[in-house]
PDB file of N, CA and C in Angstrom:
ATOM      1  N   MET A1113       0.743  -1.160  -0.036  1.00  0.00           N
ATOM      2  CA  MET A1113      -0.033  -0.233   0.069  1.00  0.00           C
ATOM      3  C   MET A1113       1.386   1.444   0.304  1.00  0.00           C
ATOM      4  N   ARG A1114       1.952   0.842   0.688  1.00  0.00           N
ATOM      5  CA  ARG A1114       2.659   2.547   0.527  1.00  0.00           C
ATOM      6  C   ARG A1114       3.110   2.546  -0.774  1.00  0.00           C
ATOM      7  N   ARG A1115       3.668   1.898  -1.468  1.00  0.00           N
ATOM      8  CA  ARG A1115       3.986   1.907  -2.318  1.00  0.00           C
ATOM      9  C   ARG A1115       3.339   2.915  -3.527  1.00  0.00           C
ATOM     10  N   ILE A1116       2.310   1.798  -3.668  1.00  0.00           N
ATOM     11  CA  ILE A1116       0.770   2.657  -4.118  1.00  0.00           C
ATOM     12  C   ILE A1116       1.001   3.697  -4.384  1.00  0.00           C
ATOM     13  N   CYS A1117       0.556   4.344  -2.537  1.00  0.00           N
ATOM     14  CA  CYS A1117       0.663   6.185  -1.999  1.00  0.00           C
ATOM     15  C   CYS A1117       1.983   6.674  -2.380  1.00  0.00           C
ATOM     16  N   LEU A1118       2.790   5.468  -2.623  1.00  0.00           N
ATOM     17  CA  LEU A1118       4.019   6.600  -3.080  1.00  0.00           C
ATOM     18  C   LEU A1118       4.458   6.810  -4.226  1.00  0.00           C
ATOM     19  N   SER A1119       3.760   6.399  -5.335  1.00  0.00           N
ATOM     20  CA  SER A1119       3.456   6.097  -6.565  1.00  0.00           C
ATOM     21  C   SER A1119       2.870   7.184  -7.506  1.00  0.00           C
ATOM     22  N   LEU A1120       1.750   7.710  -6.397  1.00  0.00           N
ATOM     23  CA  LEU A1120       0.332   8.330  -6.428  1.00  0.00           C
ATOM     24  C   LEU A1120       1.503   9.836  -6.368  1.00  0.00           C
ATOM     25  N   LEU A1121       1.282   9.541  -5.186  1.00  0.00           N
ATOM     26  CA  LEU A1121       2.071  11.052  -5.120  1.00  0.00           C
ATOM     27  C   LEU A1121       3.483  10.950  -5.915  1.00  0.00           C
ATOM     28  N   PHE A1122       4.086  10.292  -6.122  1.00  0.00           N
ATOM     29  CA  PHE A1122       5.311  10.552  -7.318  1.00  0.00           C
ATOM     30  C   PHE A1122       4.772  11.776  -8.835  1.00  0.00           C
ATOM     31  N   ALA A1123       3.740  10.620  -8.797  1.00  0.00           N
ATOM     32  CA  ALA A1123       3.430  11.109 -10.455  1.00  0.00           C
ATOM     33  C   ALA A1123       2.084  12.520 -10.489  1.00  0.00           C
ATOM     34  N   CYS A1124       2.027  12.486  -9.270  1.00  0.00           N
ATOM     35  CA  CYS A1124       0.567  13.956  -9.341  1.00  0.00           C
ATOM     36  C   CYS A1124       2.003  15.274  -9.093  1.00  0.00           C
ATOM     37  N   THR A1125       2.660  14.789  -8.600  1.00  0.00           N
ATOM     38  CA  THR A1125       4.001  16.030  -8.954  1.00  0.00           C
ATOM     39  C   THR A1125       5.001  16.416  -9.848  1.00  0.00           C
ATOM     40  N   LEU A1126       5.067  15.363 -11.784  1.00  0.00           N
ATOM     41  CA  LEU A1126       5.730  15.453 -12.711  1.00  0.00           C
ATOM     42  C   LEU A1126       4.800  15.843 -14.024  1.00  0.00           C
ATOM     43  N   PRO A1127       4.901  16.252 -14.492  1.00  0.00           N
ATOM     44  CA  PRO A1127       4.277  17.084 -15.445  1.00  0.00           C
ATOM     45  C   PRO A1127       4.278  15.616 -16.933  1.00  0.00           C
ATOM     46  N   VAL A1128       3.668  15.646 -17.824  1.00  0.00           N
ATOM     47  CA  VAL A1128       3.257  15.182 -18.471  1.00  0.00           C
ATOM     48  C   VAL A1128       4.664  14.953 -20.001  1.00  0.00           C
ATOM     49  N   SER A1129       5.239  13.821 -19.818  1.00  0.00           N
ATOM     50  CA  SER A1129       6.451  14.167 -21.492  1.00  0.00           C
ATOM     51  C   SER A1129       7.197  13.140 -21.549  1.00  0.00           C
ATOM     52  N   VAL A1130       7.873  14.163 -22.742  1.00  0.00           N
ATOM     53  CA  VAL A1130       8.234  11.779 -23.364  1.00  0.00           C
ATOM     54  C   VAL A1130       8.770  11.834 -21.874  1.00  0.00           C
ATOM     55  N   TYR A1131      10.094  11.983 -21.104  1.00  0.00           N
ATOM     56  CA  TYR A1131      10.422  11.469 -20.580  1.00  0.00           C
ATOM     57  C   TYR A1131       9.729  10.966 -19.221  1.00  0.00           C
ATOM     58  N   ALA A1132       8.354  10.747 -19.043  1.00  0.00           N
ATOM     59  CA  ALA A1132       7.871  10.391 -18.432  1.00  0.00           C
ATOM     60  C   ALA A1132       7.642   8.724 -18.276  1.00  0.00           C
ATOM     61  N   GLN A1133       7.368   8.752 -19.901  1.00  0.00           N
ATOM     62  CA  GLN A1133       6.999   7.621 -19.991  1.00  0.00           C
ATOM     63  C   GLN A1133       8.530   5.576 -20.305  1.00  0.00           C
ATOM     64  N   ASN A1134       9.674   6.337 -19.223  1.00  0.00           N
ATOM     65  CA  ASN A1134      10.467   5.321 -18.518  1.00  0.00           C
ATOM     66  C   ASN A1134      10.548   5.215 -17.578  1.00  0.00           C
ATOM     67  N   ASP A1135       9.666   5.787 -17.007  1.00  0.00           N
ATOM     68  CA  ASP A1135       9.435   5.924 -15.007  1.00  0.00           C
ATOM     69  C   ASP A1135       8.182   4.359 -14.582  1.00  0.00           C
ATOM     70  N   TRP A1136       8.521   3.561 -14.046  1.00  0.00           N
ATOM     71  CA  TRP A1136       7.943   2.829 -13.436  1.00  0.00           C
ATOM     72  C   TRP A1136       6.272   2.976 -13.537  1.00  0.00           C
ATOM     73  N   TYR A1137       6.776   4.275 -11.836  1.00  0.00           N
ATOM     74  CA  TYR A1137       4.492   4.973 -11.346  1.00  0.00           C
ATOM     75  C   TYR A1137       4.453   5.155 -12.158  1.00  0.00           C
ATOM     76  N   LEU A1138       4.571   5.477 -13.565  1.00  0.00           N
ATOM     77  CA  LEU A1138       3.465   6.441 -14.057  1.00  0.00           C
ATOM     78  C   LEU A1138       3.274   4.729 -15.282  1.00  0.00           C
ATOM     79  N   LYS A1139       3.598   4.015 -15.759  1.00  0.00           N
ATOM     80  CA  LYS A1139       2.550   2.751 -16.302  1.00  0.00           C
ATOM     81  C   LYS A1139       1.677   1.867 -15.226  1.00  0.00           C
ATOM     82  N   GLY A1140       0.996   0.568 -16.400  1.00  0.00           N
ATOM     83  CA  GLY A1140      -0.064   0.301 -15.269  1.00  0.00           C
ATOM     84  C   GLY A1140       0.329  -1.384 -15.427  1.00  0.00           C
ATOM     85  N   PRO A1141      -0.484  -2.227 -14.471  1.00  0.00           N
ATOM     86  CA  PRO A1141      -0.302  -3.429 -14.701  1.00  0.00           C
ATOM     87  C   PRO A1141      -0.838  -3.932 -15.681  1.00  0.00           C
ATOM     88  N   GLU A1142      -1.987  -3.484 -16.407  1.00  0.00           N
ATOM     89  CA  GLU A1142      -2.997  -4.536 -18.117  1.00  0.00           C
ATOM     90  C   GLU A1142      -2.290  -4.600 -18.977  1.00  0.00           C
ATOM     91  N   LYS A1143      -1.241  -3.383 -18.994  1.00  0.00           N
ATOM     92  CA  LYS A1143      -0.645  -3.014 -20.318  1.00  0.00           C
ATOM     93  C   LYS A1143       1.126  -3.384 -20.222  1.00  0.00           C
ATOM     94  N   ASP A1144       1.781  -2.262 -19.123  1.00  0.00           N
ATOM     95  CA  ASP A1144       3.134  -2.350 -18.375  1.00  0.00           C
ATOM     96  C   ASP A1144       3.236  -3.879 -18.264  1.00  0.00           C
ATOM     97  N   GLU A1145       2.065  -4.294 -17.076  1.00  0.00           N
ATOM     98  CA  GLU A1145       2.853  -5.482 -16.120  1.00  0.00           C
ATOM     99  C   GLU A1145       2.886  -5.097 -14.884  1.00  0.00           C
ATOM    100  N   VAL A1146       3.675  -4.026 -15.310  1.00  0.00           N
ATOM    101  CA  VAL A1146       4.360  -2.332 -13.718  1.00  0.00           C
ATOM    102  C   VAL A1146       3.188  -2.380 -12.299  1.00  0.00           C
ATOM    103  N   TYR A1147       3.269  -2.481 -11.683  1.00  0.00           N
ATOM    104  CA  TYR A1147       2.571  -1.923 -10.481  1.00  0.00           C
ATOM    105  C   TYR A1147       2.859   0.075 -10.150  1.00  0.00           C
ATOM    106  N   GLY A1148       1.914   0.011 -10.797  1.00  0.00           N
ATOM    107  CA  GLY A1148       2.041   2.789 -11.597  1.00  0.00           C
ATOM    108  C   GLY A1148       0.471   2.344 -11.306  1.00  0.00           C
ATOM    109  N   ILE A1149       0.629   4.290 -11.904  1.00  0.00           N
ATOM    110  CA  ILE A1149      -1.076   4.602 -11.324  1.00  0.00           C
ATOM    111  C   ILE A1149      -1.265   3.569 -13.144  1.00  0.00           C
ATOM    112  N   ASP A1150      -1.082   3.679 -14.147  1.00  0.00           N
ATOM    113  CA  ASP A1150      -1.406   3.873 -15.317  1.00  0.00           C
ATOM    114  C   ASP A1150      -1.700   4.588 -15.908  1.00  0.00           C
ATOM    115  N   LEU A1151      -0.775   6.223 -15.773  1.00  0.00           N
ATOM    116  CA  LEU A1151      -1.388   7.229 -16.191  1.00  0.00           C
ATOM    117  C   LEU A1151      -1.740   8.189 -17.402  1.00  0.00           C
ATOM    118  N   GLN A1152      -1.078   6.955 -18.780  1.00  0.00           N
ATOM    119  CA  GLN A1152      -1.992   6.878 -19.668  1.00  0.00           C
ATOM    120  C   GLN A1152      -3.270   7.287 -19.813  1.00  0.00           C
ATOM    121  N   GLY A1153      -3.889   5.818 -19.215  1.00  0.00           N
ATOM    122  CA  GLY A1153      -4.933   5.039 -19.074  1.00  0.00           C
ATOM    123  C   GLY A1153      -5.471   5.707 -18.430  1.00  0.00           C
ATOM    124  N   ALA A1154      -5.439   6.786 -17.352  1.00  0.00           N
ATOM    125  CA  ALA A1154      -6.799   7.107 -17.074  1.00  0.00           C
ATOM    126  C   ALA A1154      -6.554   8.743 -17.418  1.00  0.00           C
ATOM    127  N   LEU A1155      -5.348  10.073 -17.893  1.00  0.00           N
ATOM    128  CA  LEU A1155      -5.461  10.222 -19.075  1.00  0.00           C
ATOM    129  C   LEU A1155      -6.990  10.356 -20.830  1.00  0.00           C
ATOM    130  N   ASP A1156      -6.091   8.931 -21.121  1.00  0.00           N
ATOM    131  CA  ASP A1156      -7.320   9.040 -21.938  1.00  0.00           C
ATOM    132  C   ASP A1156      -8.923   8.783 -21.253  1.00  0.00           C
ATOM    133  N   LYS A1157      -8.637   8.220 -20.157  1.00  0.00           N
ATOM    134  CA  LYS A1157     -10.373   8.410 -18.999  1.00  0.00           C
ATOM    135  C   LYS A1157     -11.286   9.683 -19.222  1.00  0.00           C
ATOM    136  N   LEU A1158      -9.551  11.086 -19.027  1.00  0.00           N
ATOM    137  CA  LEU A1158     -10.426  12.184 -18.728  1.00  0.00           C
ATOM    138  C   LEU A1158     -10.882  12.966 -20.493  1.00  0.00           C
ATOM    139  N   LYS A1159     -10.439  12.009 -21.031  1.00  0.00           N
ATOM    140  CA  LYS A1159     -10.493  13.195 -22.726  1.00  0.00           C
ATOM    141  C   LYS A1159     -12.301  12.854 -22.465  1.00  0.00           C
ATOM    142  N   GLY A1160     -12.312  14.468 -23.211  1.00  0.00           N
ATOM    143  CA  GLY A1160     -13.166  15.217 -23.345  1.00  0.00           C
ATOM    144  C   GLY A1160     -14.594  14.688 -21.941  1.00  0.00           C
ATOM    145  N   ARG A1161     -14.299  15.049 -20.658  1.00  0.00           N
ATOM    146  CA  ARG A1161     -14.988  15.286 -19.489  1.00  0.00           C
ATOM    147  C   ARG A1161     -14.541  16.564 -19.079  1.00  0.00           C
ATOM    148  N   GLN A1162     -15.887  17.031 -18.420  1.00  0.00           N
ATOM    149  CA  GLN A1162     -16.123  17.998 -17.445  1.00  0.00           C
ATOM    150  C   GLN A1162     -15.094  17.507 -15.769  1.00  0.00           C
ATOM    151  N   ALA A1163     -14.674  18.806 -15.413  1.00  0.00           N
ATOM    152  CA  ALA A1163     -13.566  18.494 -14.470  1.00  0.00           C
ATOM    153  C   ALA A1163     -14.772  19.116 -13.711  1.00  0.00           C
ATOM    154  N   THR A1164     -15.577  18.572 -12.290  1.00  0.00           N
ATOM    155  CA  THR A1164     -15.997  18.819 -11.504  1.00  0.00           C
ATOM    156  C   THR A1164     -15.253  19.298 -10.452  1.00  0.00           C
ATOM    157  N   PRO A1165     -14.954  20.825  -9.652  1.00  0.00           N
ATOM    158  CA  PRO A1165     -14.212  20.351  -8.270  1.00  0.00           C
ATOM    159  C   PRO A1165     -14.744  19.500  -7.108  1.00  0.00           C
ATOM    160  N   ILE A1166     -13.880  19.581  -6.266  1.00  0.00           N
ATOM    161  CA  ILE A1166     -13.738  18.240  -5.023  1.00  0.00           C
ATOM    162  C   ILE A1166     -13.034  19.084  -4.014  1.00  0.00           C
ATOM    163  N   VAL A1167     -13.451  18.662  -2.826  1.00  0.00           N
ATOM    164  CA  VAL A1167     -12.803  18.492  -1.754  1.00  0.00           C
ATOM    165  C   VAL A1167     -11.613  17.430  -0.867  1.00  0.00           C
ATOM    166  N   VAL A1168     -10.430  17.888  -1.066  1.00  0.00           N
ATOM    167  CA  VAL A1168     -10.167  16.567  -0.030  1.00  0.00           C
ATOM    168  C   VAL A1168      -9.709  17.082   1.782  1.00  0.00           C
ATOM    169  N   ALA A1169     -10.095  15.937   1.912  1.00  0.00           N
ATOM    170  CA  ALA A1169     -10.308  16.678   3.737  1.00  0.00           C
ATOM    171  C   ALA A1169      -8.521  15.718   3.468  1.00  0.00           C
ATOM    172  N   VAL A1170      -7.962  16.872   5.141  1.00  0.00           N
ATOM    173  CA  VAL A1170      -6.373  16.986   5.298  1.00  0.00           C
ATOM    174  C   VAL A1170      -6.407  16.044   7.314  1.00  0.00           C
ATOM    175  N   LEU A1171      -6.021  14.771   7.020  1.00  0.00           N
ATOM    176  CA  LEU A1171      -5.888  14.573   8.300  1.00  0.00           C
ATOM    177  C   LEU A1171      -4.477  14.309   8.830  1.00  0.00           C
ATOM    178  N   ASP A1172      -4.298  16.229   9.192  1.00  0.00           N
ATOM    179  CA  ASP A1172      -3.022  15.908   9.880  1.00  0.00           C
ATOM    180  C   ASP A1172      -3.092  16.875  11.408  1.00  0.00           C
ATOM    181  N   ILE A1173      -1.453  16.907  11.705  1.00  0.00           N
ATOM    182  CA  ILE A1173      -1.785  18.589  12.721  1.00  0.00           C
ATOM    183  C   ILE A1173      -0.513  19.017  11.941  1.00  0.00           C
ATOM    184  N   GLY A1174      -0.791  20.743  12.550  1.00  0.00           N
ATOM    185  CA  GLY A1174       0.011  21.259  12.122  1.00  0.00           C
ATOM    186  C   GLY A1174      -0.053  21.434  10.549  1.00  0.00           C
ATOM    187  N   THR A1175      -1.689  21.840   9.788  1.00  0.00           N
ATOM    188  CA  THR A1175      -1.928  22.475   9.214  1.00  0.00           C
ATOM    189  C   THR A1175      -2.144  23.364   9.273  1.00  0.00           C
ATOM    190  N   ASP A1176      -2.019  24.779   8.026  1.00  0.00           N
ATOM    191  CA  ASP A1176      -1.906  26.371   7.768  1.00  0.00           C
ATOM    192  C   ASP A1176      -2.573  26.140   7.122  1.00  0.00           C
ATOM    193  N   ILE A1177      -4.143  26.978   7.504  1.00  0.00           N
ATOM    194  CA  ILE A1177      -4.933  26.944   6.862  1.00  0.00           C
ATOM    195  C   ILE A1177      -4.189  29.326   6.258  1.00  0.00           C
ATOM    196  N   ASN A1178      -3.914  29.107   7.084  1.00  0.00           N
ATOM    197  CA  ASN A1178      -2.732  30.576   6.200  1.00  0.00           C
ATOM    198  C   ASN A1178      -1.723  30.784   5.616  1.00  0.00           C
ATOM    199  N   HIS A1179      -1.807  29.258   5.262  1.00  0.00           N
ATOM    200  CA  HIS A1179       0.227  28.831   4.310  1.00  0.00           C
ATOM    201  C   HIS A1179      -0.294  29.771   2.734  1.00  0.00           C
ATOM    202  N   GLN A1180       0.300  31.129   2.220  1.00  0.00           N
ATOM    203  CA  GLN A1180       0.481  30.953   0.721  1.00  0.00           C
ATOM    204  C   GLN A1180      -0.301  30.287   0.026  1.00  0.00           C
ATOM    205  N   GLU A1181       0.416  28.814  -0.441  1.00  0.00           N
ATOM    206  CA  GLU A1181      -0.092  27.808  -1.056  1.00  0.00           C
ATOM    207  C   GLU A1181      -2.111  27.691  -0.625  1.00  0.00           C
ATOM    208  N   LEU A1182      -1.920  27.835   0.375  1.00  0.00           N
ATOM    209  CA  LEU A1182      -3.386  26.967   0.813  1.00  0.00           C
ATOM    210  C   LEU A1182      -4.541  27.829   1.018  1.00  0.00           C
ATOM    211  N   LYS A1183      -4.297  29.212   1.501  1.00  0.00           N
ATOM    212  CA  LYS A1183      -5.071  29.788   2.212  1.00  0.00           C
ATOM    213  C   LYS A1183      -6.334  30.214   1.090  1.00  0.00           C
ATOM    214  N   ASP A1184      -6.002  30.015  -0.577  1.00  0.00           N
ATOM    215  CA  ASP A1184      -7.489  30.883  -0.886  1.00  0.00           C
ATOM    216  C   ASP A1184      -7.728  29.602  -1.949  1.00  0.00           C
ATOM    217  N   ILE A1185      -7.374  28.667  -0.744  1.00  0.00           N
ATOM    218  CA  ILE A1185      -8.343  27.252  -2.321  1.00  0.00           C
ATOM    219  C   ILE A1185      -8.850  26.490  -0.910  1.00  0.00           C
ATOM    220  N   ALA A1186      -8.641  26.985   0.463  1.00  0.00           N
ATOM    221  CA  ALA A1186      -8.875  26.132   0.983  1.00  0.00           C
ATOM    222  C   ALA A1186     -10.378  26.214   1.700  1.00  0.00           C
ATOM    223  N   TRP A1187     -10.915  24.805   1.851  1.00  0.00           N
ATOM    224  CA  TRP A1187     -12.526  24.814   1.943  1.00  0.00           C
ATOM    225  C   TRP A1187     -13.550  26.147   3.030  1.00  0.00           C
ATOM    226  N   THR A1188     -14.461  26.922   2.575  1.00  0.00           N
ATOM    227  CA  THR A1188     -14.429  27.732   4.118  1.00  0.00           C
ATOM    228  C   THR A1188     -16.332  26.721   3.969  1.00  0.00           C
ATOM    229  N   ASN A1189     -17.057  27.165   5.159  1.00  0.00           N
ATOM    230  CA  ASN A1189     -18.226  25.816   4.936  1.00  0.00           C
ATOM    231  C   ASN A1189     -18.584  27.315   5.304  1.00  0.00           C
ATOM    232  N   PRO A1190     -20.170  27.465   3.721  1.00  0.00           N
ATOM    233  CA  PRO A1190     -20.852  28.168   3.802  1.00  0.00           C
ATOM    234  C   PRO A1190     -21.627  28.836   4.402  1.00  0.00           C
ATOM    235  N   LYS A1191     -22.133  28.005   5.572  1.00  0.00           N
ATOM    236  CA  LYS A1191     -23.281  27.580   6.897  1.00  0.00           C
ATOM    237  C   LYS A1191     -22.866  28.150   7.858  1.00  0.00           C
ATOM    238  N   GLU A1192     -21.369  28.630   8.130  1.00  0.00           N
ATOM    239  CA  GLU A1192     -20.685  28.310   9.293  1.00  0.00           C
ATOM    240  C   GLU A1192     -20.777  30.000   9.497  1.00  0.00           C
ATOM    241  N   ILE A1193     -21.293  31.203  10.432  1.00  0.00           N
ATOM    242  CA  ILE A1193     -19.900  32.440  10.348  1.00  0.00           C
ATOM    243  C   ILE A1193     -18.994  32.599  11.257  1.00  0.00           C
ATOM    244  N   ALA A1194     -18.474  33.442  10.478  1.00  0.00           N
ATOM    245  CA  ALA A1194     -16.451  33.209  11.297  1.00  0.00           C
ATOM    246  C   ALA A1194     -16.855  33.961  12.513  1.00  0.00           C
ATOM    247  N   GLY A1195     -16.532  33.124  14.165  1.00  0.00           N
ATOM    248  CA  GLY A1195     -16.379  34.267  14.800  1.00  0.00           C
ATOM    249  C   GLY A1195     -16.693  34.839  15.369  1.00  0.00           C
ATOM    250  N   ASN A1196     -18.436  34.225  15.596  1.00  0.00           N
ATOM    251  CA  ASN A1196     -19.648  34.387  16.309  1.00  0.00           C
ATOM    252  C   ASN A1196     -20.294  33.381  17.491  1.00  0.00           C
ATOM    253  N   GLY A1197     -19.174  33.129  17.663  1.00  0.00           N
ATOM    254  CA  GLY A1197     -19.679  32.232  18.742  1.00  0.00           C
ATOM    255  C   GLY A1197     -20.589  30.984  18.907  1.00  0.00           C
ATOM    256  N   LYS A1198     -21.285  29.939  16.905  1.00  0.00           N
ATOM    257  CA  LYS A1198     -22.627  29.847  17.684  1.00  0.00           C
ATOM    258  C   LYS A1198     -21.828  29.340  16.562  1.00  0.00           C
ATOM    259  N   ASP A1199     -22.711  27.543  16.384  1.00  0.00           N
ATOM    260  CA  ASP A1199     -23.148  26.138  16.452  1.00  0.00           C
ATOM    261  C   ASP A1199     -24.108  27.122  15.413  1.00  0.00           C
ATOM    262  N   ASP A1200     -23.603  27.667  13.857  1.00  0.00           N
ATOM    263  CA  ASP A1200     -24.118  27.805  12.159  1.00  0.00           C
ATOM    264  C   ASP A1200     -25.225  26.904  11.947  1.00  0.00           C
ATOM    265  N   ASP A1201     -23.909  26.172  11.648  1.00  0.00           N
ATOM    266  CA  ASP A1201     -24.741  24.853  11.023  1.00  0.00           C
ATOM    267  C   ASP A1201     -25.646  23.741  11.855  1.00  0.00           C
ATOM    268  N   GLY A1202     -25.330  23.874  12.472  1.00  0.00           N
ATOM    269  CA  GLY A1202     -25.999  22.839  14.178  1.00  0.00           C
ATOM    270  C   GLY A1202     -25.270  21.585  13.404  1.00  0.00           C
ATOM    271  N   ASN A1203     -23.982  21.647  13.829  1.00  0.00           N
ATOM    272  CA  ASN A1203     -23.698  20.240  13.303  1.00  0.00           C
ATOM    273  C   ASN A1203     -22.597  20.139  14.733  1.00  0.00           C
ATOM    274  N   GLY A1204     -22.546  20.546  15.520  1.00  0.00           N
ATOM    275  CA  GLY A1204     -21.873  20.429  16.996  1.00  0.00           C
ATOM    276  C   GLY A1204     -20.745  21.204  16.820  1.00  0.00           C
ATOM    277  N   TYR A1205     -20.386  22.119  15.901  1.00  0.00           N
ATOM    278  CA  TYR A1205     -18.859  21.961  16.125  1.00  0.00           C
ATOM    279  C   TYR A1205     -19.308  23.756  15.859  1.00  0.00           C
ATOM    280  N   VAL A1206     -18.438  24.935  16.844  1.00  0.00           N
ATOM    281  CA  VAL A1206     -18.515  25.828  16.627  1.00  0.00           C
ATOM    282  C   VAL A1206     -17.192  26.504  15.952  1.00  0.00           C
ATOM    283  N   ASP A1207     -17.947  27.727  14.529  1.00  0.00           N
ATOM    284  CA  ASP A1207     -16.664  28.067  14.380  1.00  0.00           C
ATOM    285  C   ASP A1207     -16.074  27.392  13.397  1.00  0.00           C
ATOM    286  N   ASP A1208     -16.869  25.859  13.100  1.00  0.00           N
ATOM    287  CA  ASP A1208     -15.709  25.327  12.230  1.00  0.00           C
ATOM    288  C   ASP A1208     -16.307  25.876  10.581  1.00  0.00           C
ATOM    289  N   ILE A1209     -14.760  26.618  10.618  1.00  0.00           N
ATOM    290  CA  ILE A1209     -15.014  28.158   9.464  1.00  0.00           C
ATOM    291  C   ILE A1209     -14.446  26.175   8.424  1.00  0.00           C
ATOM    292  N   HIS A1210     -13.023  26.345   8.858  1.00  0.00           N
ATOM    293  CA  HIS A1210     -12.435  25.526   7.625  1.00  0.00           C
ATOM    294  C   HIS A1210     -12.553  23.413   8.217  1.00  0.00           C
ATOM    295  N   GLY A1211     -13.245  23.524   8.298  1.00  0.00           N
ATOM    296  CA  GLY A1211     -13.607  22.244   9.662  1.00  0.00           C
ATOM    297  C   GLY A1211     -13.162  21.868  10.555  1.00  0.00           C
ATOM    298  N   TRP A1212     -12.107  21.032  11.592  1.00  0.00           N
ATOM    299  CA  TRP A1212     -12.031  21.192  12.306  1.00  0.00           C
ATOM    300  C   TRP A1212     -11.510  20.569  13.082  1.00  0.00           C
ATOM    301  N   ASN A1213     -10.308  20.744  14.149  1.00  0.00           N
ATOM    302  CA  ASN A1213      -9.866  20.306  14.574  1.00  0.00           C
ATOM    303  C   ASN A1213      -9.129  18.990  16.259  1.00  0.00           C
ATOM    304  N   PHE A1214      -9.335  18.586  16.460  1.00  0.00           N
ATOM    305  CA  PHE A1214     -10.005  17.718  17.172  1.00  0.00           C
ATOM    306  C   PHE A1214      -9.100  17.268  18.163  1.00  0.00           C
ATOM    307  N   LEU A1215      -7.555  18.508  18.060  1.00  0.00           N
ATOM    308  CA  LEU A1215      -7.524  18.344  19.053  1.00  0.00           C
ATOM    309  C   LEU A1215      -7.140  19.357  19.552  1.00  0.00           C
ATOM    310  N   GLY A1216      -7.763  20.572  18.878  1.00  0.00           N
ATOM    311  CA  GLY A1216      -7.741  21.984  19.605  1.00  0.00           C
ATOM    312  C   GLY A1216      -8.035  22.635  19.749  1.00  0.00           C
ATOM    313  N   GLY A1217      -9.484  22.364  18.871  1.00  0.00           N
ATOM    314  CA  GLY A1217     -10.653  22.961  18.598  1.00  0.00           C
ATOM    315  C   GLY A1217     -10.437  24.161  17.013  1.00  0.00           C
ATOM    316  N   PRO A1218     -11.939  25.279  16.995  1.00  0.00           N
ATOM    317  CA  PRO A1218     -11.099  25.727  15.129  1.00  0.00           C
ATOM    318  C   PRO A1218     -10.031  26.683  15.601  1.00  0.00           C
ATOM    319  N   THR A1219      -9.407  26.824  16.907  1.00  0.00           N
ATOM    320  CA  THR A1219      -8.535  27.340  16.677  1.00  0.00           C
ATOM    321  C   THR A1219      -7.139  26.458  16.441  1.00  0.00           C
ATOM    322  N   ALA A1220      -7.751  25.558  16.449  1.00  0.00           N
ATOM    323  CA  ALA A1220      -5.745  24.543  17.112  1.00  0.00           C
ATOM    324  C   ALA A1220      -4.885  24.591  18.243  1.00  0.00           C
ATOM    325  N   ASP A1221      -5.521  25.691  19.136  1.00  0.00           N
ATOM    326  CA  ASP A1221      -5.181  25.729  21.117  1.00  0.00           C
ATOM    327  C   ASP A1221      -5.019  24.494  21.686  1.00  0.00           C
ATOM    328  N   ILE A1222      -3.612  24.080  20.947  1.00  0.00           N
ATOM    329  CA  ILE A1222      -3.702  23.530  21.775  1.00  0.00           C
ATOM    330  C   ILE A1222      -2.377  23.006  23.187  1.00  0.00           C
ATOM    331  N   MET A1223      -2.957  22.657  23.763  1.00  0.00           N
ATOM    332  CA  MET A1223      -1.473  23.484  25.758  1.00  0.00           C
ATOM    333  C   MET A1223      -1.014  21.341  24.912  1.00  0.00           C
ATOM    334  N   TYR A1224       0.095  22.134  25.709  1.00  0.00           N
ATOM    335  CA  TYR A1224       0.909  20.794  26.471  1.00  0.00           C
ATOM    336  C   TYR A1224       1.519  20.306  27.462  1.00  0.00           C
ATOM    337  N   GLU A1225       1.674  20.323  28.199  1.00  0.00           N
ATOM    338  CA  GLU A1225       2.697  19.565  29.524  1.00  0.00           C
ATOM    339  C   GLU A1225       3.738  18.643  29.174  1.00  0.00           C
ATOM    340  N   SER A1226       4.474  19.770  29.701  1.00  0.00           N
ATOM    341  CA  SER A1226       5.098  18.988  30.472  1.00  0.00           C
ATOM    342  C   SER A1226       6.097  18.022  31.542  1.00  0.00           C
ATOM    343  N   THR A1227       6.259  16.960  31.330  1.00  0.00           N
ATOM    344  CA  THR A1227       6.180  15.729  32.719  1.00  0.00           C
ATOM    345  C   THR A1227       7.941  15.684  32.627  1.00  0.00           C
TER     346      THR A1227
END
């Protein structure tokens, strides 16, 4: 599973080019007998299709949604009003504008105790 995830990561960060033909992680098990992601097969299936927006969940700690690469594309809860201290959308989480940090609440205030 780790190998598959890493091959997806590498394939998503590289442009499709002439050089990509030799990279194993872009090949597919049916055509090339290599367990890559079959990039060309995926691109063929997407031809002529309309792109639709998707929402990706980030399960991590320390995600800075104000980072320059994320601040303009981070999902915003349209049913929540920022900073009013209320659960506007009725999902049980107050001010969950960009999701919820289950360790520290919406502002990610995590207090650590040294022992």
